[in-house]
Amino acid sequence: MEKNYDQAYFDRWYRRGGIGDRARLARKVAMAVAAAEYHLERPIRTVLDIGAGEAAWRAPLLKLRPGLRYLAFDSSEYAVHRYSRSRNLHMARFGDFEHLRPCAPADLLVCSDVLHYLATRELDRGLPGLAELCGGVAFLETFAREDHAVGDEHDFQDRPASFYRKRFHALGFAQVGSHLWLSPALKARATALEIG
């Protein structure tokens, strides 16, 4: 059965299921913004959100940085139809980022709760685009076999954490903790104990 990212899906997992708790999301967004600004040594100006769902990151980001430019993409026809104008959400599958370059490299690239649902072929097609589109810090929230995560298990790819680390490192990302990765452009400026 094909997975359908419709309103019922977002209601179940993000509104009733607790994943979309506003306070939890606000803390996550604040952490990502702080890390990006620390490493960039300035306020962030641009955010690219890939696999954005209903673009829930937009409101807490704009609350912290009212003038930033937020651009989001998702493959959910429901989400794009409903939020394209109000949340700057556009249609694209993850694999489209093999060629899609909709903006200059962003200060903060967000790809939250997406990668562990993608088939390896699509993941490998789109990941190099993320490295090119990230000029600062990437928040790549991904769950692995070792996490024993609770939530939507439909299409969950039960891969070890090493699978993702290997790919992220091969693209030039450097881990700075809590799902945060320095872009290849910023990695050279980091100190030895800032990166993993």
XYZ file of N, CA and C in Angstrom:
588
model
N 0.828 -1.171 0.000
C 0.000 0.000 0.000
C 0.884 1.250 0.000
N 0.608 2.176 -0.918
C 1.401 3.394 -1.029
C 1.077 4.354 0.113
N 2.116 4.964 0.640
C 1.962 5.910 1.732
C 1.427 7.226 1.182
N 0.436 7.776 1.861
C -0.200 9.004 1.404
C -0.020 10.093 2.464
N 0.724 11.121 2.116
C 0.952 12.233 3.044
C -0.176 13.249 2.884
N -1.352 12.856 3.344
C -2.539 13.696 3.238
C -2.823 14.351 4.597
N -3.941 15.047 4.705
C -4.261 15.720 5.961
C -4.387 14.721 7.106
N -4.964 13.555 6.840
C -5.115 12.543 7.886
C -3.753 12.106 8.428
N -2.751 11.998 7.544
C -1.403 11.617 7.978
C -0.836 12.672 8.933
N -0.905 13.942 8.533
C -0.352 15.008 9.376
C -1.144 15.158 10.675
N -2.457 14.956 10.617
C -3.267 14.984 11.836
C -2.817 13.891 12.793
N -2.628 12.688 12.277
C -2.274 11.550 13.129
C -0.903 11.708 13.765
N 0.107 12.018 12.957
C 1.475 11.987 13.457
C 1.968 13.319 14.010
N 1.476 14.423 13.486
C 2.029 15.714 13.895
C 1.104 16.517 14.804
N -0.160 16.254 14.778
C -1.065 16.975 15.673
C -1.487 16.107 16.853
N -1.971 14.900 16.600
C -2.396 14.031 17.705
C -1.273 13.169 18.231
N -0.286 12.854 17.388
C 0.769 11.919 17.776
C 1.895 12.510 18.592
N 1.929 13.811 18.760
C 2.933 14.426 19.610
C 4.213 14.835 18.913
N 4.452 14.373 17.676
C 5.682 14.731 16.973
C 5.726 16.231 16.716
N 4.565 16.829 16.465
C 4.510 18.240 16.128
C 4.264 19.167 17.300
N 4.499 18.719 18.517
C 4.304 19.558 19.701
C 5.025 20.892 19.504
N 4.314 21.994 19.694
C 4.863 23.332 19.407
C 6.088 23.673 20.247
N 6.048 23.364 21.518
C 7.191 23.685 22.383
C 8.421 22.874 21.976
N 8.201 21.618 21.651
C 9.300 20.751 21.217
C 9.902 21.278 19.922
N 9.032 21.645 18.973
C 9.506 22.190 17.702
C 10.249 23.506 17.917
N 9.735 24.374 18.771
C 10.384 25.662 19.035
C 11.802 25.456 19.584
N 11.982 24.483 20.469
C 13.317 24.202 21.009
C 14.259 23.698 19.908
N 13.745 22.831 19.055
C 14.538 22.278 17.961
C 14.973 23.392 17.002
N 14.035 24.258 16.642
C 14.326 25.364 15.730
C 15.348 26.309 16.373
N 15.157 26.650 17.643
C 16.089 27.551 18.338
C 17.495 26.970 18.371
N 17.601 25.668 18.594
C 18.904 25.012 18.619
C 19.575 25.103 17.253
N 18.830 24.810 16.193
C 19.393 24.841 14.842
C 19.817 26.254 14.455
N 18.994 27.235 14.779
C 19.322 28.636 14.472
C 20.577 29.058 15.240
N 20.630 28.747 16.529
C 21.788 29.122 17.344
C 23.067 28.489 16.810
N 23.011 27.221 16.445
C 24.203 26.545 15.917
C 24.646 27.172 14.600
N 23.690 27.439 13.721
C 24.038 28.048 12.435
C 24.665 29.424 12.641
N 24.081 30.217 13.512
C 24.601 31.566 13.745
C 25.956 31.546 14.450
N 26.145 30.598 15.328
C 27.443 30.456 15.991
C 28.535 30.192 14.957
N 28.273 29.249 14.059
C 29.295 28.877 13.079
C 29.435 29.899 11.952
N 28.355 30.556 11.589
C 28.425 31.593 10.549
C 28.950 32.921 11.103
N 28.858 33.075 12.425
C 29.251 34.298 13.129
C 28.431 35.510 12.684
N 27.124 35.250 12.438
C 26.174 36.309 12.074
C 24.768 35.722 12.119
N 23.746 36.574 12.131
C 22.373 36.059 12.075
C 22.095 35.357 10.739
N 21.284 34.324 10.796
C 20.925 33.647 9.543
C 19.966 34.529 8.745
N 20.067 34.414 7.422
C 19.202 35.188 6.526
C 18.332 34.300 5.648
N 18.784 33.034 5.421
C 18.059 32.148 4.517
C 17.933 30.748 5.099
N 16.768 30.145 4.880
C 16.518 28.763 5.298
C 15.890 28.015 4.132
N 16.427 26.842 3.840
C 15.866 25.937 2.837
C 15.415 24.689 3.577
N 14.133 24.351 3.468
C 13.536 23.218 4.176
C 13.103 22.180 3.140
N 13.783 21.041 3.119
C 13.531 19.984 2.135
C 12.833 18.823 2.830
N 11.684 18.419 2.271
C 10.848 17.423 2.937
C 10.113 18.085 4.080
N 9.631 19.284 3.829
C 9.099 20.170 4.875
C 7.732 19.772 5.397
N 7.052 18.834 4.745
C 5.696 18.502 5.168
C 4.813 19.728 5.027
N 4.182 20.142 6.109
C 3.324 21.326 6.090
C 4.105 22.620 6.356
N 5.419 22.558 6.295
C 6.296 23.715 6.530
C 6.116 24.282 7.939
N 6.057 23.390 8.909
C 5.846 23.786 10.305
C 7.009 24.593 10.873
N 8.197 24.475 10.300
C 9.358 25.220 10.788
C 9.227 26.722 10.511
N 8.433 27.097 9.529
C 8.373 28.499 9.093
C 8.007 29.457 10.234
N 6.927 29.189 10.938
C 6.462 30.114 11.987
C 7.489 30.299 13.100
N 8.037 29.232 13.694
C 9.027 29.464 14.755
C 10.314 30.117 14.242
N 10.678 29.853 12.998
C 11.847 30.525 12.426
C 11.609 32.021 12.302
N 10.440 32.379 11.761
C 10.129 33.800 11.585
C 9.924 34.517 12.915
N 9.511 33.770 13.920
C 9.382 34.377 15.255
C 10.761 34.770 15.786
N 11.768 33.929 15.521
C 13.134 34.212 15.962
C 13.833 35.237 15.070
N 13.630 35.132 13.762
C 14.303 35.989 12.789
C 13.276 36.485 11.771
N 12.521 37.519 12.114
C 11.399 37.985 11.282
C 11.744 38.291 9.830
N 12.963 38.685 9.545
C 13.304 39.063 8.173
C 13.881 37.961 7.308
N 13.986 36.746 7.821
C 14.655 35.723 7.013
C 13.795 35.257 5.844
N 14.473 34.718 4.837
C 13.795 34.160 3.662
C 13.698 32.639 3.845
N 12.461 32.143 3.832
C 12.191 30.720 4.040
C 11.637 30.140 2.748
N 12.246 29.065 2.293
C 11.824 28.367 1.084
C 11.700 26.888 1.424
N 10.559 26.282 1.066
C 10.313 24.892 1.460
C 9.844 24.048 0.285
N 10.160 22.751 0.357
C 9.762 21.787 -0.666
C 9.264 20.514 -0.004
N 8.251 19.902 -0.616
C 7.752 18.613 -0.148
C 7.075 17.900 -1.311
N 6.898 16.595 -1.160
C 6.236 15.805 -2.207
C 4.763 15.563 -1.910
N 4.249 16.097 -0.805
C 2.847 15.920 -0.446
C 1.964 16.878 -1.244
N 1.123 16.328 -2.103
C 0.207 17.167 -2.882
C -0.728 17.938 -1.957
N -1.196 17.284 -0.902
C -2.067 17.950 0.068
C -1.380 19.173 0.670
N -0.157 18.985 1.213
C 0.546 20.071 1.902
C 0.854 21.220 0.955
N 1.328 20.903 -0.244
C 1.679 21.955 -1.201
C 0.437 22.712 -1.639
N -0.634 21.995 -1.915
C -1.874 22.660 -2.334
C -2.385 23.597 -1.231
N -2.307 23.141 0.001
C -2.856 23.921 1.114
C -1.957 25.080 1.543
N -0.623 24.889 1.496
C 0.285 25.861 2.093
C 1.262 26.525 1.112
N 1.103 26.302 -0.178
C 2.084 26.846 -1.120
C 2.225 28.355 -0.999
N 1.130 29.068 -0.950
C 1.196 30.537 -0.887
C 1.533 31.038 0.514
N 0.860 30.517 1.511
C 1.029 31.058 2.865
C 2.365 30.675 3.507
N 2.974 29.579 3.053
C 4.218 29.111 3.685
C 5.371 28.930 2.704
N 5.214 29.434 1.481
C 6.254 29.335 0.447
C 6.719 27.881 0.264
N 5.748 26.991 0.149
C 5.981 25.550 0.024
C 5.763 25.121 -1.421
N 6.729 24.406 -1.988
C 6.702 24.009 -3.393
C 6.833 22.498 -3.531
N 6.369 21.984 -4.667
C 6.384 20.544 -4.927
C 7.754 20.084 -5.415
N 8.287 19.063 -4.772
C 9.500 18.383 -5.231
C 9.679 17.122 -4.409
N 10.110 16.082 -5.066
C 10.511 14.859 -4.383
C 11.975 15.013 -3.970
N 12.411 14.259 -2.995
C 13.786 14.366 -2.520
C 14.784 14.129 -3.658
N 14.526 13.119 -4.463
C 15.429 12.789 -5.564
C 15.560 13.897 -6.592
N 14.583 14.804 -6.653
C 14.651 15.927 -7.596
C 15.849 16.825 -7.320
N 16.361 16.785 -6.090
C 17.490 17.638 -5.746
C 18.805 17.128 -6.325
N 18.718 16.060 -7.114
C 19.865 15.656 -7.921
C 20.214 16.802 -8.875
N 19.179 17.481 -9.390
C 19.385 18.567 -10.347
C 18.796 19.898 -9.892
N 17.809 19.870 -9.024
C 17.096 21.079 -8.620
C 17.974 21.965 -7.736
N 18.163 23.204 -8.156
C 18.918 24.197 -7.385
C 18.069 25.467 -7.328
N 17.093 25.524 -6.410
C 16.121 26.612 -6.391
C 16.616 27.916 -5.783
N 17.812 27.898 -5.188
C 18.310 29.084 -4.502
C 19.818 28.963 -4.323
N 20.418 30.055 -3.891
C 21.832 30.024 -3.498
C 21.952 29.176 -2.231
N 23.149 28.711 -1.896
C 23.299 27.932 -0.671
C 22.736 28.678 0.545
N 21.917 27.967 1.309
C 21.209 28.555 2.448
C 22.066 28.540 3.706
N 21.809 29.518 4.571
C 22.497 29.565 5.863
C 22.139 28.357 6.721
N 20.867 27.962 6.672
C 20.387 26.796 7.415
C 19.575 25.934 6.465
N 20.011 24.702 6.304
C 19.266 23.732 5.503
C 18.603 22.761 6.473
N 17.309 22.549 6.305
C 16.549 21.660 7.178
C 16.051 20.470 6.361
N 16.299 19.275 6.867
C 15.734 18.060 6.294
C 15.410 17.164 7.494
N 14.221 17.377 8.052
C 13.850 16.790 9.332
C 12.863 15.645 9.168
N 13.237 14.473 9.686
C 12.343 13.312 9.714
C 11.979 12.846 8.305
N 12.965 12.809 7.417
C 12.733 12.466 6.010
C 13.605 11.299 5.550
N 14.906 11.404 5.780
C 15.868 10.506 5.142
C 15.637 9.037 5.454
N 15.162 8.718 6.633
C 14.965 7.321 7.027
C 13.711 6.702 6.400
N 12.968 7.472 5.613
C 11.817 6.921 4.882
C 12.101 6.763 3.392
N 13.270 7.158 2.941
C 13.589 7.122 1.518
C 14.281 5.827 1.126
N 13.940 5.336 -0.052
C 14.683 4.213 -0.626
C 16.112 4.676 -0.883
N 17.058 3.776 -0.791
C 18.472 4.133 -0.938
C 18.747 4.836 -2.259
N 18.123 4.381 -3.312
C 18.355 4.985 -4.631
C 17.955 6.468 -4.639
N 16.777 6.798 -4.089
C 16.341 8.194 -4.056
C 17.212 9.011 -3.109
N 17.548 8.451 -1.976
C 18.426 9.123 -1.017
C 19.746 9.505 -1.680
N 20.369 8.551 -2.357
C 21.663 8.800 -2.985
C 21.565 9.780 -4.152
N 20.422 9.852 -4.801
C 20.233 10.840 -5.877
C 20.185 12.257 -5.321
N 19.444 12.460 -4.227
C 19.217 13.808 -3.727
C 20.265 14.369 -2.792
N 20.971 13.513 -2.056
C 21.911 13.992 -1.035
C 22.995 14.936 -1.551
N 23.618 14.674 -2.696
C 24.643 15.631 -3.160
C 24.082 17.036 -3.359
N 22.832 17.151 -3.744
C 22.211 18.462 -3.883
C 22.115 19.184 -2.560
N 21.854 18.457 -1.482
C 21.778 19.080 -0.162
C 23.129 19.678 0.230
N 24.204 18.964 -0.077
C 25.541 19.483 0.237
C 25.812 20.775 -0.535
N 25.377 20.833 -1.782
C 25.579 22.037 -2.593
C 24.689 23.188 -2.147
N 23.518 22.873 -1.606
C 22.551 23.903 -1.223
C 22.708 24.388 0.215
N 23.672 23.842 0.934
C 23.912 24.249 2.319
C 25.184 25.081 2.385
N 25.031 26.341 2.761
C 26.185 27.213 2.906
C 26.595 27.421 4.351
N 25.809 26.892 5.274
C 26.086 27.074 6.696
C 26.000 25.769 7.452
N 24.846 25.537 8.062
C 24.622 24.334 8.868
C 23.395 23.604 8.343
N 23.469 22.289 8.354
C 22.332 21.448 7.969
C 21.787 20.745 9.201
N 20.469 20.812 9.373
C 19.799 20.040 10.419
C 19.210 18.828 9.711
N 19.870 17.681 9.845
C 19.493 16.455 9.151
C 18.976 15.446 10.178
N 17.787 15.701 10.701
C 17.222 14.831 11.732
C 16.849 13.491 11.107
N 17.602 12.475 11.495
C 17.467 11.149 10.900
C 17.550 10.100 11.999
N 16.710 9.086 11.889
C 16.703 8.027 12.890
C 17.204 6.726 12.282
N 17.962 6.001 13.083
C 18.634 4.791 12.624
C 18.194 3.577 13.434
N 18.646 2.433 13.001
C 18.308 1.162 13.644
C 18.587 1.202 15.146
N 19.682 1.797 15.544
C 20.087 1.803 16.946
C 19.166 2.641 17.832
N 18.359 3.501 17.238
C 17.540 4.424 18.012
C 16.280 3.801 18.597
N 15.780 2.736 18.006
C 14.528 2.129 18.444
C 13.433 3.197 18.541
N 13.365 4.045 17.498
C 12.430 5.171 17.483
C 10.984 4.687 17.496
N 10.131 5.480 18.097
C 8.706 5.198 18.150
C 8.009 6.188 17.232
N 7.122 5.681 16.396
C 6.398 6.560 15.481
C 5.973 5.819 14.242
N 5.912 6.533 13.136
C 5.468 5.987 11.861
C 6.497 4.985 11.337
N 6.143 3.714 11.320
C 7.058 2.681 10.854
C 6.814 2.276 9.410
N 5.768 2.815 8.790
C 5.468 2.495 7.392
C 6.562 3.080 6.505
N 7.246 2.233 5.754
C 8.362 2.602 4.872
C 9.630 3.012 5.627
N 9.669 2.853 6.954
C 10.893 3.169 7.694
C 12.010 2.252 7.217
N 13.145 2.839 6.864
C 14.302 2.080 6.387
C 15.204 1.780 7.584
N 15.264 0.527 7.968
C 15.976 0.105 9.169
C 17.475 0.001 8.883
N 18.131 1.152 8.846
C 19.553 1.210 8.517
C 20.360 1.589 9.756
N 21.619 1.152 9.809
C 22.469 1.567 10.936
C 22.884 3.032 10.784
N 23.232 3.667 11.866
C 23.677 5.058 11.835
C 24.894 5.224 10.929
N 25.741 4.213 10.867
C 26.946 4.284 10.028
C 26.605 4.490 8.553
N 25.450 3.993 8.121
C 25.002 4.177 6.727
C 24.896 5.669 6.410
N 24.268 6.430 7.314
C 24.083 7.872 7.094
C 25.387 8.633 7.300
N 26.125 8.314 8.358
C 27.391 9.006 8.621
C 28.327 8.908 7.423
N 28.420 7.720 6.862
C 29.306 7.497 5.716
C 28.922 8.411 4.558
N 27.639 8.515 4.270
C 27.177 9.352 3.159
C 27.377 10.835 3.448
N 27.051 11.266 4.658
C 27.202 12.681 5.001
C 28.677 13.092 4.941
N 29.558 12.268 5.503
C 30.991 12.571 5.482
C 31.532 12.577 4.050
N 31.069 11.649 3.221
C 31.538 11.583 1.828
C 31.191 12.852 1.054
N 30.119 13.529 1.457
C 29.711 14.766 0.791
C 30.399 15.999 1.371
N 31.194 15.809 2.419
C 31.932 16.919 2.997
C 31.312 17.515 4.239
N 30.187 16.974 4.706
C 29.580 17.466 5.946
C 30.423 17.023 7.140
N 30.400 17.816 8.201
C 31.081 17.461 9.451
C 30.077 17.559 10.589
N 29.970 16.517 11.373
C 28.981 16.455 12.445
C 29.364 17.349 13.614
N 28.373 18.142 14.075
C 28.589 18.982 15.259
C 27.599 18.625 16.367
N 26.872 17.526 16.220
C 25.987 17.025 17.269
C 24.531 17.380 17.082
N 23.655 16.622 17.741
C 22.206 16.846 17.750
C 21.619 17.024 16.349
N 21.967 16.140 15.440
C 21.476 16.152 14.055
C 22.000 17.333 13.243
N 22.995 18.041 13.745
C 23.538 19.218 13.065
C 24.850 18.876 12.373
N 24.980 19.380 11.135
C 26.151 19.102 10.317
C 26.639 20.402 9.682
N 27.932 20.651 9.774
C 28.516 21.805 9.102
C 28.600 21.524 7.610
N 28.317 22.545 6.823
C 28.447 22.420 5.375
C 29.912 22.220 5.007
N 30.160 21.677 3.824
C 31.550 21.568 3.378
C 32.272 22.918 3.408
N 31.567 24.010 3.114
C 32.184 25.339 3.095
C 32.630 25.797 4.486
N 31.899 25.415 5.532
C 32.231 25.846 6.894
C 33.148 24.877 7.635
N 33.241 23.666 7.157
C 33.996 22.638 7.873
C 35.443 23.049 8.135
N 36.056 23.707 7.190
C 37.469 24.065 7.332
C 37.699 25.083 8.437
N 36.658 25.844 8.817
C 36.792 26.866 9.860
C 36.574 26.309 11.266
N 36.083 25.084 11.360
C 35.778 24.505 12.673
C 37.043 24.041 13.380
N 37.009 24.076 14.712
C 38.134 23.551 15.476
C 37.992 22.035 15.618
N 39.077 21.395 15.982
C 39.114 19.928 16.016
C 38.046 19.326 16.922
N 37.781 19.952 18.075
C 36.814 19.372 19.008
C 35.381 19.826 18.763
N 35.154 20.693 17.787
C 33.792 21.071 17.431
C 33.145 20.037 16.525
N 33.933 19.324 15.778
C 33.383 18.389 14.804
C 33.699 16.955 15.181
N 32.806 16.075 14.765
C 32.969 14.658 15.073
C 33.316 13.839 13.867
